[in-house]
Amino acid sequence: MKIAIKNPAPVGPDLQKWGDYHFGVALANALEKLGAKVVQHFWPEWDMDDDEDLVIVLRGKRSYEPSPGKLSLIWIISHPG
């Protein structure tokens, strides 16, 4: 199974300063240990499609519009805003 994680951490020099980045890396590692192939798409590159079977959206500060016909799951991360 191929899984794409839509990670709200923004692409750029501060990427690794976001907690979402580290959460996404830990989630990807755990899923890979279960046999999944995992890619991460960081904000604003959420429109990327790697022909994945499942999209997991880390819902923090950013909203996501799912693609029709694509199986998507939302993982809600609490955000003070």
CSV table of N, CA, C and O in Angstrom, one decimal:
chain,number,residue,atom,x,y,z
A,1,MET,N,0.9,-1.2,0.0
A,1,MET,CA,0.0,0.0,0.0
A,1,MET,C,0.9,1.2,0.0
A,1,MET,O,1.9,1.3,0.7
A,2,LYS,N,0.5,2.2,-0.8
A,2,LYS,CA,1.2,3.5,-0.9
A,2,LYS,C,0.4,4.5,-0.2
A,2,LYS,O,-0.8,4.7,-0.5
A,3,ILE,N,1.0,5.2,0.7
A,3,ILE,CA,0.3,6.3,1.5
A,3,ILE,C,1.0,7.6,1.3
A,3,ILE,O,2.3,7.7,1.4
A,4,ALA,N,0.3,8.7,1.1
A,4,ALA,CA,0.8,10.0,1.0
A,4,ALA,C,0.3,10.8,2.3
A,4,ALA,O,-0.9,10.8,2.6
A,5,ILE,N,1.3,11.3,3.0
A,5,ILE,CA,0.9,12.2,4.2
A,5,ILE,C,1.0,13.6,3.7
A,5,ILE,O,2.0,14.1,3.2
A,6,LYS,N,-0.1,14.3,3.8
A,6,LYS,CA,-0.2,15.7,3.5
A,6,LYS,C,0.1,16.5,4.8
A,6,LYS,O,-0.6,16.5,5.8
A,7,ASN,N,1.4,17.0,4.9
A,7,ASN,CA,1.9,17.5,6.1
A,7,ASN,C,1.8,19.1,6.0
A,7,ASN,O,2.3,19.7,5.1
A,8,PRO,N,1.2,19.7,7.0
A,8,PRO,CA,1.1,21.2,7.0
A,8,PRO,C,2.3,22.0,7.2
A,8,PRO,O,2.3,23.2,7.1
A,9,ALA,N,3.4,21.3,7.6
A,9,ALA,CA,4.7,22.1,7.7
A,9,ALA,C,5.1,22.7,6.4
A,9,ALA,O,5.1,22.0,5.4
A,10,PRO,N,5.5,23.9,6.3
A,10,PRO,CA,5.7,24.6,5.1
A,10,PRO,C,7.2,24.3,4.5
A,10,PRO,O,8.1,24.2,5.3
A,11,VAL,N,7.2,24.0,3.2
A,11,VAL,CA,8.5,23.8,2.6
A,11,VAL,C,9.4,25.1,2.8
A,11,VAL,O,8.9,26.2,2.7
A,12,GLY,N,10.6,24.9,3.1
A,12,GLY,CA,11.5,26.0,3.3
A,12,GLY,C,12.5,25.8,4.4
A,12,GLY,O,12.6,24.7,5.0
A,13,PRO,N,13.3,26.8,4.7
A,13,PRO,CA,14.3,26.6,5.7
A,13,PRO,C,13.9,26.3,7.1
A,13,PRO,O,14.6,25.8,7.9
A,14,ASP,N,12.6,26.6,7.4
A,14,ASP,CA,12.1,26.4,8.8
A,14,ASP,C,11.3,25.1,8.9
A,14,ASP,O,10.7,24.8,9.9
A,15,LEU,N,11.3,24.3,7.8
A,15,LEU,CA,10.5,23.0,7.8
A,15,LEU,C,10.7,22.2,9.0
A,15,LEU,O,9.7,21.8,9.7
A,16,GLN,N,11.9,21.9,9.5
A,16,GLN,CA,12.2,21.0,10.6
A,16,GLN,C,11.9,21.7,11.9
A,16,GLN,O,12.0,21.0,13.0
A,17,LYS,N,11.5,23.0,12.0
A,17,LYS,CA,11.2,23.6,13.2
A,17,LYS,C,9.7,23.4,13.6
A,17,LYS,O,9.3,23.8,14.7
A,18,TRP,N,8.9,22.9,12.7
A,18,TRP,CA,7.5,22.6,12.9
A,18,TRP,C,7.3,21.3,13.5
A,18,TRP,O,7.9,20.3,13.1
A,19,GLY,N,6.5,21.2,14.5
A,19,GLY,CA,6.1,19.9,15.2
A,19,GLY,C,5.4,19.0,14.2
A,19,GLY,O,5.6,17.8,14.3
A,20,ASP,N,4.7,19.5,13.3
A,20,ASP,CA,4.0,18.7,12.3
A,20,ASP,C,5.0,17.9,11.4
A,20,ASP,O,4.8,16.8,11.1
A,21,TYR,N,6.2,18.5,11.2
A,21,TYR,CA,7.2,17.8,10.4
A,21,TYR,C,7.6,16.6,11.2
A,21,TYR,O,7.7,15.5,10.6
A,22,HIS,N,7.9,16.7,12.4
A,22,HIS,CA,8.4,15.6,13.2
A,22,HIS,C,7.3,14.5,13.5
A,22,HIS,O,7.6,13.3,13.4
A,23,PHE,N,6.1,15.0,13.6
A,23,PHE,CA,5.0,14.0,13.8
A,23,PHE,C,4.8,13.2,12.5
A,23,PHE,O,4.7,12.0,12.5
A,24,GLY,N,4.9,13.9,11.4
A,24,GLY,CA,4.8,13.2,10.1
A,24,GLY,C,5.9,12.2,9.8
A,24,GLY,O,5.7,11.1,9.3
A,25,VAL,N,7.1,12.6,10.2
A,25,VAL,CA,8.3,11.6,10.1
A,25,VAL,C,8.0,10.4,10.9
A,25,VAL,O,8.2,9.3,10.5
A,26,ALA,N,7.6,10.6,12.2
A,26,ALA,CA,7.4,9.5,13.1
A,26,ALA,C,6.2,8.6,12.6
A,26,ALA,O,6.3,7.4,12.6
A,27,LEU,N,5.2,9.2,12.1
A,27,LEU,CA,4.1,8.4,11.5
A,27,LEU,C,4.5,7.7,10.3
A,27,LEU,O,4.2,6.5,10.1
A,28,ALA,N,5.3,8.3,9.4
A,28,ALA,CA,5.8,7.6,8.2
A,28,ALA,C,6.6,6.4,8.6
A,28,ALA,O,6.5,5.3,8.0
A,29,ASN,N,7.5,6.6,9.5
A,29,ASN,CA,8.4,5.5,10.0
A,29,ASN,C,7.6,4.3,10.5
A,29,ASN,O,7.9,3.2,10.2
A,30,ALA,N,6.5,4.6,11.3
A,30,ALA,CA,5.7,3.6,11.9
A,30,ALA,C,4.9,2.8,10.8
A,30,ALA,O,4.8,1.6,10.8
A,31,LEU,N,4.4,3.6,9.8
A,31,LEU,CA,3.7,2.9,8.7
A,31,LEU,C,4.6,2.1,7.8
A,31,LEU,O,4.2,1.0,7.4
A,32,GLU,N,5.8,2.6,7.6
A,32,GLU,CA,6.8,1.8,6.8
A,32,GLU,C,7.2,0.5,7.5
A,32,GLU,O,7.4,-0.5,6.9
A,33,LYS,N,7.2,0.5,8.8
A,33,LYS,CA,7.5,-0.7,9.6
A,33,LYS,C,6.4,-1.8,9.4
A,33,LYS,O,6.7,-2.9,9.6
A,34,LEU,N,5.2,-1.3,9.1
A,34,LEU,CA,4.1,-2.2,8.9
A,34,LEU,C,4.0,-2.6,7.4
A,34,LEU,O,3.1,-3.3,7.0
A,35,GLY,N,4.9,-2.1,6.6
A,35,GLY,CA,5.0,-2.6,5.2
A,35,GLY,C,4.5,-1.6,4.2
A,35,GLY,O,4.5,-1.9,3.0
A,36,ALA,N,4.0,-0.4,4.6
A,36,ALA,CA,3.5,0.6,3.6
A,36,ALA,C,4.7,1.4,3.0
A,36,ALA,O,5.7,1.5,3.6
A,37,LYS,N,4.5,1.8,1.8
A,37,LYS,CA,5.4,2.8,1.2
A,37,LYS,C,4.8,4.2,1.4
A,37,LYS,O,3.6,4.4,1.2
A,38,VAL,N,5.6,5.1,2.0
A,38,VAL,CA,5.0,6.4,2.4
A,38,VAL,C,5.8,7.5,1.8
A,38,VAL,O,7.0,7.5,1.7
A,39,VAL,N,5.1,8.5,1.3
A,39,VAL,CA,5.7,9.8,0.8
A,39,VAL,C,5.0,10.9,1.6
A,39,VAL,O,3.9,10.7,2.1
A,40,GLN,N,5.7,12.0,1.8
A,40,GLN,CA,5.1,13.2,2.4
A,40,GLN,C,5.1,14.3,1.5
A,40,GLN,O,6.1,14.6,0.7
A,41,HIS,N,4.0,15.0,1.5
A,41,HIS,CA,3.8,16.3,0.7
A,41,HIS,C,3.7,17.4,1.7
A,41,HIS,O,2.7,17.4,2.4
A,42,PHE,N,4.6,18.3,1.7
A,42,PHE,CA,4.6,19.4,2.6
A,42,PHE,C,3.9,20.6,2.0
A,42,PHE,O,3.8,20.7,0.7
A,43,TRP,N,3.3,21.5,2.8
A,43,TRP,CA,2.6,22.7,2.3
A,43,TRP,C,3.6,23.6,1.6
A,43,TRP,O,4.7,23.7,2.1
A,44,PRO,N,3.3,24.1,0.5
A,44,PRO,CA,2.0,24.2,-0.2
A,44,PRO,C,1.9,23.1,-1.4
A,44,PRO,O,1.2,23.3,-2.3
A,45,GLU,N,2.7,22.1,-1.3
A,45,GLU,CA,2.7,21.1,-2.4
A,45,GLU,C,1.7,20.0,-2.2
A,45,GLU,O,2.0,18.8,-2.6
A,46,TRP,N,0.6,20.3,-1.6
A,46,TRP,CA,-0.5,19.3,-1.3
A,46,TRP,C,-1.2,18.8,-2.6
A,46,TRP,O,-1.9,17.8,-2.5
A,47,ASP,N,-1.0,19.5,-3.7
A,47,ASP,CA,-1.7,19.0,-4.9
A,47,ASP,C,-0.9,17.9,-5.6
A,47,ASP,O,-1.4,17.4,-6.6
A,48,MET,N,0.2,17.5,-5.1
A,48,MET,CA,1.0,16.4,-5.7
A,48,MET,C,0.3,15.1,-5.6
A,48,MET,O,-0.5,14.9,-4.7
A,49,ASP,N,0.4,14.3,-6.6
A,49,ASP,CA,-0.2,13.0,-6.6
A,49,ASP,C,0.9,12.0,-7.0
A,49,ASP,O,1.5,12.1,-8.1
A,50,ASP,N,1.2,11.0,-6.1
A,50,ASP,CA,2.2,10.0,-6.3
A,50,ASP,C,1.5,8.6,-6.6
A,50,ASP,O,2.0,7.6,-6.3
A,51,ASP,N,0.3,8.7,-7.1
A,51,ASP,CA,-0.5,7.5,-7.3
A,51,ASP,C,-0.7,6.7,-6.0
A,51,ASP,O,-0.6,5.4,-6.1
A,52,GLU,N,-0.9,7.4,-4.9
A,52,GLU,CA,-1.1,6.7,-3.7
A,52,GLU,C,-2.4,6.0,-3.5
A,52,GLU,O,-3.4,6.4,-4.2
A,53,ASP,N,-2.5,5.0,-2.6
A,53,ASP,CA,-3.8,4.3,-2.4
A,53,ASP,C,-4.6,5.1,-1.3
A,53,ASP,O,-5.8,4.9,-1.2
A,54,LEU,N,-3.9,5.8,-0.4
A,54,LEU,CA,-4.5,6.5,0.7
A,54,LEU,C,-3.8,7.8,1.0
A,54,LEU,O,-2.6,7.9,0.9
A,55,VAL,N,-4.6,8.8,1.3
A,55,VAL,CA,-4.0,10.1,1.7
A,55,VAL,C,-4.4,10.3,3.2
A,55,VAL,O,-5.5,10.1,3.6
A,56,ILE,N,-3.3,10.6,4.0
A,56,ILE,CA,-3.6,10.9,5.4
A,56,ILE,C,-3.2,12.4,5.5
A,56,ILE,O,-2.1,12.8,5.2
A,57,VAL,N,-4.2,13.2,5.9
A,57,VAL,CA,-4.0,14.6,6.0
A,57,VAL,C,-3.8,15.0,7.5
A,57,VAL,O,-4.7,14.6,8.4
A,58,LEU,N,-2.7,15.5,7.8
A,58,LEU,CA,-2.4,16.0,9.2
A,58,LEU,C,-3.1,17.4,9.3
A,58,LEU,O,-2.6,18.4,8.8
A,59,ARG,N,-4.2,17.4,9.9
A,59,ARG,CA,-5.0,18.7,10.0
A,59,ARG,C,-4.6,19.4,11.2
A,59,ARG,O,-5.0,19.1,12.3
A,60,GLY,N,-3.8,20.4,11.0
A,60,GLY,CA,-3.4,21.4,12.0
A,60,GLY,C,-3.9,22.7,11.6
A,60,GLY,O,-5.1,23.0,11.6
A,61,LYS,N,-2.9,23.5,11.1
A,61,LYS,CA,-3.2,24.9,10.8
A,61,LYS,C,-3.8,25.1,9.4
A,61,LYS,O,-4.3,26.1,9.1
A,62,ARG,N,-3.7,24.1,8.6
A,62,ARG,CA,-4.1,24.2,7.2
A,62,ARG,C,-5.3,23.3,6.8
A,62,ARG,O,-5.4,22.2,7.4
A,63,SER,N,-6.2,23.7,5.9
A,63,SER,CA,-7.3,22.9,5.5
A,63,SER,C,-6.9,22.2,4.2
A,63,SER,O,-6.0,22.6,3.5
A,64,TYR,N,-7.6,21.1,3.9
A,64,TYR,CA,-7.3,20.3,2.7
A,64,TYR,C,-8.6,19.9,2.0
A,64,TYR,O,-9.6,19.6,2.7
A,65,GLU,N,-8.6,20.1,0.7
A,65,GLU,CA,-9.8,19.7,-0.1
A,65,GLU,C,-9.4,18.3,-0.7
A,65,GLU,O,-8.6,18.2,-1.6
A,66,PRO,N,-10.1,17.2,-0.3
A,66,PRO,CA,-9.8,15.9,-0.8
A,66,PRO,C,-10.1,15.8,-2.3
A,66,PRO,O,-11.0,16.5,-2.8
A,67,SER,N,-9.3,15.0,-3.0
A,67,SER,CA,-9.5,14.7,-4.4
A,67,SER,C,-10.7,13.7,-4.6
A,67,SER,O,-10.7,12.7,-3.9
A,68,PRO,N,-11.6,14.0,-5.5
A,68,PRO,CA,-12.7,13.0,-5.7
A,68,PRO,C,-12.1,11.6,-6.1
A,68,PRO,O,-11.2,11.6,-6.9
A,69,GLY,N,-12.7,10.6,-5.6
A,69,GLY,CA,-12.3,9.3,-5.9
A,69,GLY,C,-11.0,8.8,-5.2
A,69,GLY,O,-10.6,7.7,-5.3
A,70,LYS,N,-10.4,9.6,-4.4
A,70,LYS,CA,-9.2,9.3,-3.6
A,70,LYS,C,-9.5,9.0,-2.2
A,70,LYS,O,-10.2,9.9,-1.6
A,71,LEU,N,-9.2,7.9,-1.7
A,71,LEU,CA,-9.4,7.6,-0.3
A,71,LEU,C,-8.6,8.4,0.6
A,71,LEU,O,-7.4,8.5,0.5
A,72,SER,N,-9.2,9.2,1.5
A,72,SER,CA,-8.5,10.2,2.4
A,72,SER,C,-9.0,10.0,3.8
A,72,SER,O,-10.1,9.6,4.1
A,73,LEU,N,-8.0,10.2,4.7
A,73,LEU,CA,-8.2,10.1,6.1
A,73,LEU,C,-7.7,11.4,6.8
A,73,LEU,O,-6.6,11.9,6.3
A,74,ILE,N,-8.4,11.9,7.7
A,74,ILE,CA,-7.9,13.1,8.4
A,74,ILE,C,-7.5,12.8,9.8
A,74,ILE,O,-8.1,12.0,10.5
A,75,TRP,N,-6.3,13.3,10.1
A,75,TRP,CA,-5.7,13.1,11.5
A,75,TRP,C,-5.7,14.5,12.1
A,75,TRP,O,-4.9,15.3,11.7
A,76,ILE,N,-6.6,14.8,13.0
A,76,ILE,CA,-6.7,16.1,13.6
A,76,ILE,C,-5.6,16.3,14.7
A,76,ILE,O,-5.6,15.6,15.7
A,77,ILE,N,-4.8,17.3,14.5
A,77,ILE,CA,-3.8,17.7,15.4
A,77,ILE,C,-4.3,19.0,16.1
A,77,ILE,O,-4.6,19.9,15.4
A,78,SER,N,-4.4,19.0,17.4
A,78,SER,CA,-4.9,20.2,18.1
A,78,SER,C,-4.0,21.4,17.8
A,78,SER,O,-2.8,21.3,17.7
A,79,HIS,N,-4.6,22.5,17.6
A,79,HIS,CA,-3.9,23.8,17.3
A,79,HIS,C,-4.6,24.9,18.1
A,79,HIS,O,-5.8,25.0,18.1
A,80,PRO,N,-3.8,25.7,18.8
A,80,PRO,CA,-4.4,26.7,19.7
A,80,PRO,C,-5.3,27.7,18.9
A,80,PRO,O,-6.2,28.3,19.5
A,81,GLY,N,-5.0,27.9,17.6
A,81,GLY,CA,-5.8,28.9,16.8
A,81,GLY,C,-7.1,28.3,16.4
A,81,GLY,O,-8.1,28.9,16.0
